[in-house]
PDB file of C-alpha atoms in Angstrom:
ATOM      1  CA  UNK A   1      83.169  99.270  90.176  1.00 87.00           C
ATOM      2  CA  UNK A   2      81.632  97.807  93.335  1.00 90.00           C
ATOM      3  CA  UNK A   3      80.967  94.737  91.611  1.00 87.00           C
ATOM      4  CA  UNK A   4      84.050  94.369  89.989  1.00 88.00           C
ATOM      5  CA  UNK A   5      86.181  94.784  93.185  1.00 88.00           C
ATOM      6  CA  UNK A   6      83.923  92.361  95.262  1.00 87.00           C
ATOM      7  CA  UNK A   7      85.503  89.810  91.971  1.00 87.00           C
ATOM      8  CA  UNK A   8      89.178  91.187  92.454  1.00 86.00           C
ATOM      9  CA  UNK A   9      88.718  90.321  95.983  1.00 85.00           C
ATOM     10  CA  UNK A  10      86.952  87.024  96.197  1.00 83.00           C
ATOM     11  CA  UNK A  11      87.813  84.809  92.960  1.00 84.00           C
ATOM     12  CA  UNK A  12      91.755  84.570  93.141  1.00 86.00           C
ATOM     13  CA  UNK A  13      91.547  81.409  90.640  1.00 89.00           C
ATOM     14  CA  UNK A  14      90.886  81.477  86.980  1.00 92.00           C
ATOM     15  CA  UNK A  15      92.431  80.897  83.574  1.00 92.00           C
ATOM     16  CA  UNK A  16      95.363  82.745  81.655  1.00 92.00           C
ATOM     17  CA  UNK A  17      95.559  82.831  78.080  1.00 93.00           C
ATOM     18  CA  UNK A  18      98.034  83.970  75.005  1.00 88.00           C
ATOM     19  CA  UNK A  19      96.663  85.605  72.194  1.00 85.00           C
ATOM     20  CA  UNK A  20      98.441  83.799  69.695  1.00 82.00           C
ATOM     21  CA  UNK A  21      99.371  80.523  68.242  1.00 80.00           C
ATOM     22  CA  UNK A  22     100.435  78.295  70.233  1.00 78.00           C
ATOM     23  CA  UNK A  23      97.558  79.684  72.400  1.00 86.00           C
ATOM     24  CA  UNK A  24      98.806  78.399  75.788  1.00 86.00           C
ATOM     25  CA  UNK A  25      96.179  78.265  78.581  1.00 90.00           C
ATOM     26  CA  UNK A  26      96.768  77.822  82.530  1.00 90.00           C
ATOM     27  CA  UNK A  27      94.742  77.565  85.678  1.00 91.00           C
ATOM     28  CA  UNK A  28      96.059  80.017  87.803  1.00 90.00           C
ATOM     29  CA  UNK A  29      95.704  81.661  91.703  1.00 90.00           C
ATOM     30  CA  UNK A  30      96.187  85.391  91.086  1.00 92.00           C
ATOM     31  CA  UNK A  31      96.867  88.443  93.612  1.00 91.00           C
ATOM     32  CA  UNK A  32      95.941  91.712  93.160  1.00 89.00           C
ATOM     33  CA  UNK A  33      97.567  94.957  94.283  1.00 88.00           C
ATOM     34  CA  UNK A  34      96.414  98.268  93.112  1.00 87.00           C
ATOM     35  CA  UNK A  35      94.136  96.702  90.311  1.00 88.00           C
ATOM     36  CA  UNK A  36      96.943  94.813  88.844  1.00 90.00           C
ATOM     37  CA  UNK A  37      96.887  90.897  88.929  1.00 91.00           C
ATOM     38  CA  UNK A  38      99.705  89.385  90.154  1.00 91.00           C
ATOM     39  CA  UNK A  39     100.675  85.239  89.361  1.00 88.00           C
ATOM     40  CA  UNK A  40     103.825  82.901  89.000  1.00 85.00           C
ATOM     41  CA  UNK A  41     104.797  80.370  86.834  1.00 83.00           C
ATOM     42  CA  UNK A  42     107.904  78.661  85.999  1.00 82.00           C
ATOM     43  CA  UNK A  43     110.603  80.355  84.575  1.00 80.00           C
ATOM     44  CA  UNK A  44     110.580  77.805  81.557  1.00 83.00           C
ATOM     45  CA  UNK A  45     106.630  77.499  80.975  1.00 83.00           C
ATOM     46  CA  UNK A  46     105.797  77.298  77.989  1.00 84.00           C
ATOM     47  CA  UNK A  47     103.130  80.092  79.255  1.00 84.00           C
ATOM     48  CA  UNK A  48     106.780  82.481  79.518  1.00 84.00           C
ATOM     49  CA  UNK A  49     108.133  81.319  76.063  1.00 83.00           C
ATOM     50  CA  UNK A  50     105.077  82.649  74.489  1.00 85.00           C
ATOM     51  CA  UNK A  51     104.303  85.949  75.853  1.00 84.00           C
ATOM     52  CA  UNK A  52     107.923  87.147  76.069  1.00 85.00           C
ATOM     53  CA  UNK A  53     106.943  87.330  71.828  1.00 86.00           C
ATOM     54  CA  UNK A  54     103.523  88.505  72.561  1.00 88.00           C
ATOM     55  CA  UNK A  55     102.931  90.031  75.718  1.00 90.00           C
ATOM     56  CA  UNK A  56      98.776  90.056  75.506  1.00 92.00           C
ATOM     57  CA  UNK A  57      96.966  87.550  77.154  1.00 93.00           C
ATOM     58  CA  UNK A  58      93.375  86.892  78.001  1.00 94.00           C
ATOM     59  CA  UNK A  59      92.499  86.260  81.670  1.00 94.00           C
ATOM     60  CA  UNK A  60      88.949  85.511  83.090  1.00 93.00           C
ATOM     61  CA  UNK A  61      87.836  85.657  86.860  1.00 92.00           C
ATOM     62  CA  UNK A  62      85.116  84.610  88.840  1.00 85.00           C
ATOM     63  CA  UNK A  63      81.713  82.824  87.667  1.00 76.00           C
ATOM     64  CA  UNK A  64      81.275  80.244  90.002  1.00 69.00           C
ATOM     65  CA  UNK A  65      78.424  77.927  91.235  1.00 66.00           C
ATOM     66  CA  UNK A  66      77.287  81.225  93.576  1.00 68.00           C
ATOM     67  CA  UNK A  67      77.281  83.613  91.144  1.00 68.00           C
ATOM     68  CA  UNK A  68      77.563  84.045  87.667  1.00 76.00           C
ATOM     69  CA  UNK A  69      79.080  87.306  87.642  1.00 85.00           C
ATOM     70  CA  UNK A  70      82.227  87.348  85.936  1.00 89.00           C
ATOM     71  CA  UNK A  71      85.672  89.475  84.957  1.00 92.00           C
ATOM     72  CA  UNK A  72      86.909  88.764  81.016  1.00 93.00           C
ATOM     73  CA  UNK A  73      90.434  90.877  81.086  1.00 93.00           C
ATOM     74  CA  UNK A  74      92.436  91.318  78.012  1.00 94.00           C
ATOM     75  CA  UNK A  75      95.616  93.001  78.987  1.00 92.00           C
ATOM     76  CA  UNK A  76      99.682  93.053  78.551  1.00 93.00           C
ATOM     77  CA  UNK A  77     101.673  91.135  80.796  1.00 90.00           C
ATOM     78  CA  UNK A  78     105.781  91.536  82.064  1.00 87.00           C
ATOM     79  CA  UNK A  79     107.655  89.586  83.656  1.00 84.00           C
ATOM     80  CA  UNK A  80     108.367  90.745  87.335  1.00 86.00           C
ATOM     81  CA  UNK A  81     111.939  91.306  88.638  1.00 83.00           C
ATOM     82  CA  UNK A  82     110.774  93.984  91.541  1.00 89.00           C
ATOM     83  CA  UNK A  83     112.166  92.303  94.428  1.00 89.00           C
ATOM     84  CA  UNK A  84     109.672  94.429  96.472  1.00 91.00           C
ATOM     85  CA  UNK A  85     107.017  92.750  94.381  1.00 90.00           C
ATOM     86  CA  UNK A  86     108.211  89.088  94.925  1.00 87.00           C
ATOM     87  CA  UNK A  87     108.191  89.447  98.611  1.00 89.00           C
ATOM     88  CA  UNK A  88     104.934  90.573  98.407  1.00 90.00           C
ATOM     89  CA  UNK A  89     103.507  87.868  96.526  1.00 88.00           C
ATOM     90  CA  UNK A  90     105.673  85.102  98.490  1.00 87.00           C
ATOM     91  CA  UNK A  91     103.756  87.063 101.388  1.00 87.00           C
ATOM     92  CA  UNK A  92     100.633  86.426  99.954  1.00 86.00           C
ATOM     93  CA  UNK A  93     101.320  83.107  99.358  1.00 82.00           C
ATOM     94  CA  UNK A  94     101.719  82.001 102.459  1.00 76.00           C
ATOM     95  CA  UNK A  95      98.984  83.748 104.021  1.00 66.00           C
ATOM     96  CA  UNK A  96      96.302  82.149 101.542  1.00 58.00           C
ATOM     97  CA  UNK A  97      98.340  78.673 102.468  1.00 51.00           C
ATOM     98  CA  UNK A  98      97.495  79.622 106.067  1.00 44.00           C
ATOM     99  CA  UNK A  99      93.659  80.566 105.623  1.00 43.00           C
ATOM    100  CA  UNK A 100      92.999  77.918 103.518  1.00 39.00           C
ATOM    101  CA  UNK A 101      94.427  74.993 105.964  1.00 37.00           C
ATOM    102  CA  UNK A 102      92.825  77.008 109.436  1.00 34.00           C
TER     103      UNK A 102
END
């Protein structure tokens, strides 16, 4: 588990999947909160069209040129309406934005 958090918490960039055809693939910056990964996209993606038909995707995290320790994550993904949520990752957002310019 120790590893696996020190990923969660230090590669926030990696790739998101579908399972199915047309197997869509993005580059993405994810957040996590509570061991659930957080990203956006736009709300006509063709990344949206095809998991609101099949909701499993394959995301992988971390392996880098320092280590190559790496998360492969198959899991189900929704589409977030939690207000609560949004504000949260608008927070986080900006606070990356911020530690990444300093």
């Amino acid at each position: 588990m120790d590893e696996i958090d020190l990923i969660l918490q230090t590669s926030k960039a990696g790739t998101m999947s579908t399972s199915v055809s047309p197997i869509v693939s993005e580059y993405m910056t994810f957040y996590i909160k509570d061991y659930a990964l957080y990203t956006e996209t736009e709300k006509n993606s063709p990344m949206i069209s095809v998991i609101e038909h099949n909701p499993l995707v394959y995301i992988t995290l971390g392996g880098d040129e320092q280590s190559d320790n790496h998360l492969e994550i198959i899991g189900e993904t929704e589409v977030v309406t939690d207000r609560a949520i949004i504000d949260w990752l608008a927070q986080e957002k900006d606070c990356s934005r911020w530690q990444l310019i300093w």
